[in-house]
mmCIF file of C-alpha atoms and ligand atoms in Angstrom:
data_model
loop_
_atom_site.group_PDB
_atom_site.id
_atom_site.type_symbol
_atom_site.label_atom_id
_atom_site.label_comp_id
_atom_site.label_asym_id
_atom_site.label_seq_id
_atom_site.Cartn_x
_atom_site.Cartn_y
_atom_site.Cartn_z
ATOM 1 C CA UNK A 1 130.313 66.013 44.789
ATOM 2 C CA UNK A 2 127.221 67.663 43.350
ATOM 3 C CA UNK A 3 126.175 69.165 40.031
ATOM 4 C CA UNK A 4 128.074 72.465 39.888
ATOM 5 C CA UNK A 5 125.220 74.197 38.071
ATOM 6 C CA UNK A 6 123.165 73.920 41.268
ATOM 7 C CA UNK A 7 123.490 76.560 43.961
ATOM 8 C CA UNK A 8 125.527 75.197 46.864
ATOM 9 C CA UNK A 9 124.682 76.398 50.332
ATOM 10 C CA UNK A 10 126.672 75.461 53.460
ATOM 11 C CA UNK A 11 124.630 75.108 56.604
ATOM 12 C CA UNK A 12 125.407 73.895 60.132
ATOM 13 C CA UNK A 13 124.628 70.173 60.304
ATOM 14 C CA UNK A 14 123.491 70.070 63.869
ATOM 15 C CA UNK A 15 123.647 72.898 66.329
ATOM 16 C CA UNK A 16 122.108 76.185 67.305
ATOM 17 C CA UNK A 17 121.876 77.585 63.777
ATOM 18 C CA UNK A 18 120.586 74.475 62.006
ATOM 19 C CA UNK A 19 116.860 74.578 62.706
ATOM 20 C CA UNK A 20 116.460 78.309 62.098
ATOM 21 C CA UNK A 21 118.471 78.179 58.869
ATOM 22 C CA UNK A 22 116.416 75.273 57.534
ATOM 23 C CA UNK A 23 113.186 76.933 58.665
ATOM 24 C CA UNK A 24 114.203 80.093 56.775
ATOM 25 C CA UNK A 25 114.949 78.156 53.589
ATOM 26 C CA UNK A 26 111.608 76.378 53.838
ATOM 27 C CA UNK A 27 109.815 79.658 54.512
ATOM 28 C CA UNK A 28 111.193 81.121 51.278
ATOM 29 C CA UNK A 29 109.870 78.165 49.333
ATOM 30 C CA UNK A 30 112.904 75.867 49.140
ATOM 31 C CA UNK A 31 111.620 72.326 49.610
ATOM 32 C CA UNK A 32 114.208 70.116 51.282
ATOM 33 C CA UNK A 33 114.587 66.472 51.975
ATOM 34 C CA UNK A 34 117.064 66.167 54.812
ATOM 35 C CA UNK A 35 118.329 62.780 55.917
ATOM 36 C CA UNK A 36 119.991 63.112 59.262
ATOM 37 C CA UNK A 37 123.226 61.304 58.577
ATOM 38 C CA UNK A 38 123.887 62.666 55.094
ATOM 39 C CA UNK A 39 126.315 65.467 54.297
ATOM 40 C CA UNK A 40 124.358 66.617 51.259
ATOM 41 C CA UNK A 41 120.668 67.475 51.010
ATOM 42 C CA UNK A 42 119.005 68.272 47.704
ATOM 43 C CA UNK A 43 116.122 70.618 47.205
ATOM 44 C CA UNK A 44 113.279 68.927 45.438
ATOM 45 C CA UNK A 45 111.902 72.071 43.786
ATOM 46 C CA UNK A 46 114.936 74.360 43.247
ATOM 47 C CA UNK A 47 118.418 73.826 41.802
ATOM 48 C CA UNK A 48 119.892 73.998 45.300
ATOM 49 C CA UNK A 49 122.080 71.583 47.276
ATOM 50 C CA UNK A 50 122.843 71.943 50.963
ATOM 51 C CA UNK A 51 126.213 70.981 52.343
ATOM 52 C CA UNK A 52 125.707 70.103 56.012
ATOM 53 C CA UNK A 53 128.910 70.680 58.007
ATOM 54 C CA UNK A 54 130.292 71.945 61.313
ATOM 55 C CA UNK A 55 129.846 75.679 61.624
ATOM 56 C CA UNK A 56 133.644 76.114 61.988
ATOM 57 C CA UNK A 57 134.063 74.946 58.381
ATOM 58 C CA UNK A 58 131.513 77.266 56.799
ATOM 59 C CA UNK A 59 133.566 80.508 56.497
ATOM 60 C CA UNK A 60 136.425 78.613 54.793
ATOM 61 C CA UNK A 61 134.091 76.778 52.409
ATOM 62 C CA UNK A 62 132.626 80.119 51.283
ATOM 63 C CA UNK A 63 135.943 81.989 51.183
ATOM 64 C CA UNK A 64 137.604 79.185 49.208
ATOM 65 C CA UNK A 65 134.667 79.170 46.770
ATOM 66 C CA UNK A 66 133.697 75.558 47.504
ATOM 67 C CA UNK A 67 130.122 76.669 48.147
ATOM 68 C CA UNK A 68 128.234 79.713 46.849
ATOM 69 C CA UNK A 69 126.411 80.710 50.037
ATOM 70 C CA UNK A 70 126.668 79.963 53.738
ATOM 71 C CA UNK A 71 124.635 80.562 56.869
ATOM 72 C CA UNK A 72 127.004 81.385 59.725
ATOM 73 C CA UNK A 73 127.283 83.275 63.029
ATOM 74 C CA UNK A 74 129.188 86.557 62.749
ATOM 75 C CA UNK A 75 131.371 85.471 65.685
ATOM 76 C CA UNK A 76 132.644 82.430 63.777
ATOM 77 C CA UNK A 77 132.941 84.388 60.533
ATOM 78 C CA UNK A 78 135.005 87.181 62.087
ATOM 79 C CA UNK A 79 137.246 84.732 63.978
ATOM 80 C CA UNK A 80 137.979 82.741 60.820
ATOM 81 C CA UNK A 81 138.616 85.959 58.880
ATOM 82 C CA UNK A 82 141.232 87.045 61.441
ATOM 83 C CA UNK A 83 142.766 83.562 61.410
ATOM 84 C CA UNK A 84 143.035 83.624 57.603
ATOM 85 C CA UNK A 85 144.482 87.134 57.640
ATOM 86 C CA UNK A 86 147.169 85.953 60.061
ATOM 87 C CA UNK A 87 148.005 83.131 57.620
ATOM 88 C CA UNK A 88 147.946 85.546 54.622
ATOM 89 C CA UNK A 89 145.011 83.658 53.102
ATOM 90 C CA UNK A 90 142.438 85.578 51.090
ATOM 91 C CA UNK A 91 139.017 85.887 52.652
ATOM 92 C CA UNK A 92 136.765 87.232 49.942
ATOM 93 C CA UNK A 93 133.028 87.126 50.570
ATOM 94 C CA UNK A 94 130.058 89.447 50.867
ATOM 95 C CA UNK A 95 127.398 89.543 53.530
ATOM 96 C CA UNK A 96 124.005 89.378 51.833
ATOM 97 C CA UNK A 97 121.742 89.606 54.863
ATOM 98 C CA UNK A 98 122.013 89.879 58.651
ATOM 99 C CA UNK A 99 119.380 87.461 59.923
ATOM 100 C CA UNK A 100 117.033 87.514 62.887
ATOM 101 C CA UNK A 101 118.354 84.481 64.778
ATOM 102 C CA UNK A 102 121.542 83.176 66.367
ATOM 103 C CA UNK A 103 121.866 86.300 68.492
ATOM 104 C CA UNK A 104 124.572 86.185 71.170
ATOM 105 C CA UNK A 105 127.526 88.127 72.488
ATOM 106 C CA UNK A 106 131.152 87.196 73.045
ATOM 107 C CA UNK A 107 132.004 88.300 76.557
ATOM 108 C CA UNK A 108 134.783 88.167 79.100
ATOM 109 C CA UNK A 109 133.639 86.762 82.432
ATOM 110 C CA UNK A 110 135.518 86.442 85.711
ATOM 111 C CA UNK A 111 134.846 84.360 88.857
ATOM 112 C CA UNK A 112 132.060 86.059 90.838
ATOM 113 C CA UNK A 113 134.288 86.533 93.897
ATOM 114 C CA UNK A 114 136.878 88.430 91.811
ATOM 115 C CA UNK A 115 136.984 92.153 92.559
ATOM 116 C CA UNK A 116 136.729 93.439 88.987
ATOM 117 C CA UNK A 117 137.541 97.129 88.676
ATOM 118 C CA UNK A 118 137.326 97.756 84.970
ATOM 119 C CA UNK A 119 139.246 96.586 81.979
ATOM 120 C CA UNK A 120 142.668 97.157 83.588
ATOM 121 C CA UNK A 121 141.858 94.281 85.947
ATOM 122 C CA UNK A 122 142.477 91.950 83.001
ATOM 123 C CA UNK A 123 146.187 92.823 82.897
ATOM 124 C CA UNK A 124 148.333 89.759 83.544
ATOM 125 C CA UNK A 125 145.387 87.375 83.268
ATOM 126 C CA UNK A 126 145.117 84.126 81.361
ATOM 127 C CA UNK A 127 141.759 84.085 79.576
ATOM 128 C CA UNK A 128 140.380 80.782 78.239
ATOM 129 C CA UNK A 129 138.502 80.997 74.937
ATOM 130 C CA UNK A 130 137.513 79.313 71.698
ATOM 131 C CA UNK A 131 137.954 82.678 69.954
ATOM 132 C CA UNK A 132 141.653 83.568 70.407
ATOM 133 C CA UNK A 133 141.842 85.951 67.426
ATOM 134 C CA UNK A 134 138.845 88.055 68.490
ATOM 135 C CA UNK A 135 140.135 88.095 72.057
ATOM 136 C CA UNK A 136 143.713 89.067 71.100
ATOM 137 C CA UNK A 137 142.339 91.843 68.892
ATOM 138 C CA UNK A 138 140.360 93.159 71.855
ATOM 139 C CA UNK A 139 143.453 93.068 74.096
ATOM 140 C CA UNK A 140 145.500 94.958 71.493
ATOM 141 C CA UNK A 141 142.773 97.573 70.864
ATOM 142 C CA UNK A 142 142.417 98.202 74.596
ATOM 143 C CA UNK A 143 146.131 98.043 75.398
ATOM 144 C CA UNK A 144 145.707 95.118 77.787
ATOM 145 C CA UNK A 145 148.632 92.822 78.533
ATOM 146 C CA UNK A 146 146.821 89.493 78.931
ATOM 147 C CA UNK A 147 147.026 86.142 77.174
ATOM 148 C CA UNK A 148 144.430 83.999 75.443
ATOM 149 C CA UNK A 149 144.389 80.285 76.293
ATOM 150 C CA UNK A 150 142.783 78.330 73.461
ATOM 151 C CA UNK A 151 140.260 75.656 74.465
ATOM 152 C CA UNK A 152 137.888 74.001 72.009
ATOM 153 C CA UNK A 153 135.257 73.209 74.630
ATOM 154 C CA UNK A 154 134.215 73.472 78.294
ATOM 155 C CA UNK A 155 135.608 76.990 78.459
ATOM 156 C CA UNK A 156 133.336 77.858 81.370
ATOM 157 C CA UNK A 157 135.034 75.393 83.718
ATOM 158 C CA UNK A 158 138.579 76.671 83.014
ATOM 159 C CA UNK A 159 138.836 79.035 86.030
ATOM 160 C CA UNK A 160 137.600 76.367 88.457
ATOM 161 C CA UNK A 161 140.000 73.863 86.898
ATOM 162 C CA UNK A 162 142.863 76.287 87.458
ATOM 163 C CA UNK A 163 143.565 76.522 83.727
ATOM 164 C CA UNK A 164 142.767 80.233 83.414
ATOM 165 C CA UNK A 165 141.817 83.295 85.487
ATOM 166 C CA UNK A 166 138.869 84.299 83.333
ATOM 167 C CA UNK A 167 136.992 83.200 80.224
ATOM 168 C CA UNK A 168 135.819 84.725 76.961
ATOM 169 C CA UNK A 169 132.807 82.838 75.626
ATOM 170 C CA UNK A 170 129.468 83.222 73.895
ATOM 171 C CA UNK A 171 126.591 84.271 76.094
ATOM 172 C CA UNK A 172 122.902 84.418 75.346
ATOM 173 C CA UNK A 173 120.828 84.181 78.537
ATOM 174 C CA UNK A 174 123.760 84.237 80.966
ATOM 175 C CA UNK A 175 122.549 81.043 82.686
ATOM 176 C CA UNK A 176 125.744 79.099 81.875
ATOM 177 C CA UNK A 177 127.950 81.794 83.394
ATOM 178 C CA UNK A 178 125.806 81.930 86.516
ATOM 179 C CA UNK A 179 125.787 78.149 86.888
ATOM 180 C CA UNK A 180 129.593 78.199 86.790
ATOM 181 C CA UNK A 181 130.047 81.018 89.303
ATOM 182 C CA UNK A 182 131.141 83.546 86.691
ATOM 183 C CA UNK A 183 130.044 87.135 86.037
ATOM 184 C CA UNK A 184 130.025 88.875 82.682
ATOM 185 C CA UNK A 185 132.216 91.978 82.633
ATOM 186 C CA UNK A 186 133.105 92.972 79.057
ATOM 187 C CA UNK A 187 131.173 92.378 75.834
ATOM 188 C CA UNK A 188 133.778 92.205 73.091
ATOM 189 C CA UNK A 189 131.611 91.274 70.088
ATOM 190 C CA UNK A 190 127.890 91.024 69.354
ATOM 191 C CA UNK A 191 126.712 88.502 66.816
ATOM 192 C CA UNK A 192 123.797 87.247 64.757
ATOM 193 C CA UNK A 193 123.546 84.709 61.999
ATOM 194 C CA UNK A 194 124.328 86.069 58.534
ATOM 195 C CA UNK A 195 123.981 84.819 54.980
ATOM 196 C CA UNK A 196 127.233 85.188 53.060
ATOM 197 C CA UNK A 197 128.170 84.747 49.406
ATOM 198 C CA UNK A 198 131.526 83.768 47.990
ATOM 199 C CA UNK A 199 133.697 86.324 46.206
ATOM 200 C CA UNK A 200 133.909 86.550 42.419
ATOM 201 C CA UNK A 201 131.056 86.420 39.966
ATOM 202 C CA UNK A 202 128.643 83.508 39.785
ATOM 203 C CA UNK A 203 127.104 82.038 36.633
ATOM 204 C CA UNK A 204 124.092 84.221 35.664
ATOM 205 C CA UNK A 205 121.470 81.561 36.499
ATOM 206 C CA UNK A 206 122.868 81.084 40.008
ATOM 207 C CA UNK A 207 123.059 84.828 40.615
ATOM 208 C CA UNK A 208 119.498 85.216 39.314
ATOM 209 C CA UNK A 209 118.307 82.533 41.738
ATOM 210 C CA UNK A 210 120.005 84.312 44.664
ATOM 211 C CA UNK A 211 118.455 87.602 43.548
ATOM 212 C CA UNK A 212 115.023 85.955 43.611
ATOM 213 C CA UNK A 213 115.568 84.424 47.065
ATOM 214 C CA UNK A 214 116.789 87.553 48.878
ATOM 215 C CA UNK A 215 113.515 89.549 48.681
ATOM 216 C CA UNK A 216 111.741 86.480 50.038
ATOM 217 C CA UNK A 217 114.116 86.434 53.018
ATOM 218 C CA UNK A 218 113.323 90.103 53.596
ATOM 219 C CA UNK A 219 109.615 89.290 53.433
ATOM 220 C CA UNK A 220 109.894 86.469 55.963
ATOM 221 C CA UNK A 221 111.895 88.645 58.377
ATOM 222 C CA UNK A 222 109.485 91.573 58.007
ATOM 223 C CA UNK A 223 106.490 89.333 58.661
ATOM 224 C CA UNK A 224 108.046 88.333 62.017
ATOM 225 C CA UNK A 225 108.675 91.929 63.173
HETATM 226 O O1 PRT B 1 129.265 71.167 65.983
HETATM 227 P P1 PRT B 1 129.469 72.565 65.522
HETATM 228 O O2 PRT B 1 130.919 72.992 65.489
HETATM 229 O O3 PRT B 1 128.752 72.840 64.224
HETATM 230 O O4 PRT B 1 128.690 73.483 66.585
HETATM 231 P P2 PRT B 1 129.235 74.385 67.786
HETATM 232 O O5 PRT B 1 129.106 73.600 69.042
HETATM 233 O O6 PRT B 1 130.548 75.018 67.464
HETATM 234 O O7 PRT B 1 128.216 75.605 67.746
HETATM 235 P P3 PRT B 1 126.785 75.807 68.408
HETATM 236 O O8 PRT B 1 125.763 74.999 67.694
HETATM 237 O O9 PRT B 1 126.824 75.729 69.903
HETATM 238 O O10 PRT B 1 126.599 77.363 68.048
HETATM 239 C C1 PRT B 1 126.564 77.785 66.728
HETATM 240 C C2 PRT B 1 126.417 79.294 66.710
HETATM 241 O O11 PRT B 1 125.214 79.677 67.391
HETATM 242 C C3 PRT B 1 127.494 80.092 67.430
HETATM 243 O O12 PRT B 1 128.696 80.225 66.676
HETATM 244 C C4 PRT B 1 126.789 81.422 67.622
HETATM 245 O O13 PRT B 1 126.853 82.197 66.438
HETATM 246 C C5 PRT B 1 125.330 81.010 67.861
HETATM 247 N N1 PRT B 1 124.927 81.065 69.286
HETATM 248 C C6 PRT B 1 123.901 81.805 69.768
HETATM 249 C C7 PRT B 1 125.475 80.415 70.331
HETATM 250 C C8 PRT B 1 124.768 80.794 71.478
HETATM 251 N N2 PRT B 1 123.790 81.639 71.094
HETATM 252 C C9 PRT B 1 125.134 80.227 72.763
HETATM 253 N N3 PRT B 1 124.524 80.571 73.765
HETATM 254 N N4 PRT B 1 126.501 79.526 70.414
HETATM 255 C C10 PRT B 1 126.825 78.989 71.601
HETATM 256 N N5 PRT B 1 126.184 79.310 72.770
HETATM 257 C C11 PRT B 1 126.652 78.571 73.998
HETATM 258 C C12 PRT B 1 127.838 79.231 74.690
HETATM 259 O O14 PRT B 1 129.054 78.803 74.105
HETATM 260 C C13 PRT B 1 127.683 78.739 76.122
HETATM 261 O O15 PRT B 1 128.190 77.431 76.281
HETATM 262 O O16 PRT B 1 125.637 78.509 74.965
HETATM 263 C C14 PRT B 1 126.179 78.686 76.269
HETATM 264 C C15 PRT B 1 125.705 79.988 76.839
HETATM 265 O O17 PRT B 1 124.316 80.124 76.730
HETATM 266 P P4 PRT B 1 123.507 80.845 77.877
HETATM 267 O O18 PRT B 1 122.100 80.962 77.356
HETATM 268 O O19 PRT B 1 123.573 79.991 79.099
HETATM 269 O O20 PRT B 1 124.119 82.230 78.106
HETATM 270 ZN ZN1 ZN B 2 131.653 74.849 65.870
#
């Protein structure tokens, strides 16, 4: 793949975290030449390679030690951690920084005409989601007897399509829920993008590079406050 002496960073190829993650790397002085179709992007002034993948793959790439660092939403990270735990897979990593973008919440929403009377109203419901592990954990913690229906997309249309009674999906402005006749009732997880590092020790030069980059990230975030 790439020269293993170079720091490998996994980043979302195209999606809500891509632009902000690339902007952050550029702001801390990492020059990048990104060609849209390519999986790998090399820095032209630092020993850094970017692996551009779907965000779903990033937690596993870090936890399996395929890459050294990854930019990922906490929602995806936590879901994948629970999934790996259920499969008795190790999920070693450390969170280096919580970043100032990618903010959203994972919420349960019900059709607006539904007479929601608190969390007990969820009992017996089918709830469509892309995050079954986070949702099941919430049900268990709250003692709710409901089931998660896994959908990989178009979660917000599930109640109208008769596939589920409610949904559990990411929300930022709330416009998508409103457009689909749904109202947000329970926030089950709040999320931002984070920078994570794989478990185990890194070669000294790689660790030294990370240790030089982190204060620059702090500086960039402080300058925006
Ligand atoms: O292709 P790939 O698998 O890489 O991308 P993806 O489609 O799985 O993810 P993407 O790019 O949509 O989101 C990546 C990450 O961005 C998420 O895992 C979150 O950490 C973060 N994020 C922040 C969001 C949102 N805000 C968000 N609003 N991810 C998704 N949404 C969607 C939500 O699912 C819903 O469809 O936006 C819609 C709701 O937005 P509002 O503003 O109408 O409430
Ligand atoms: Zn994804």
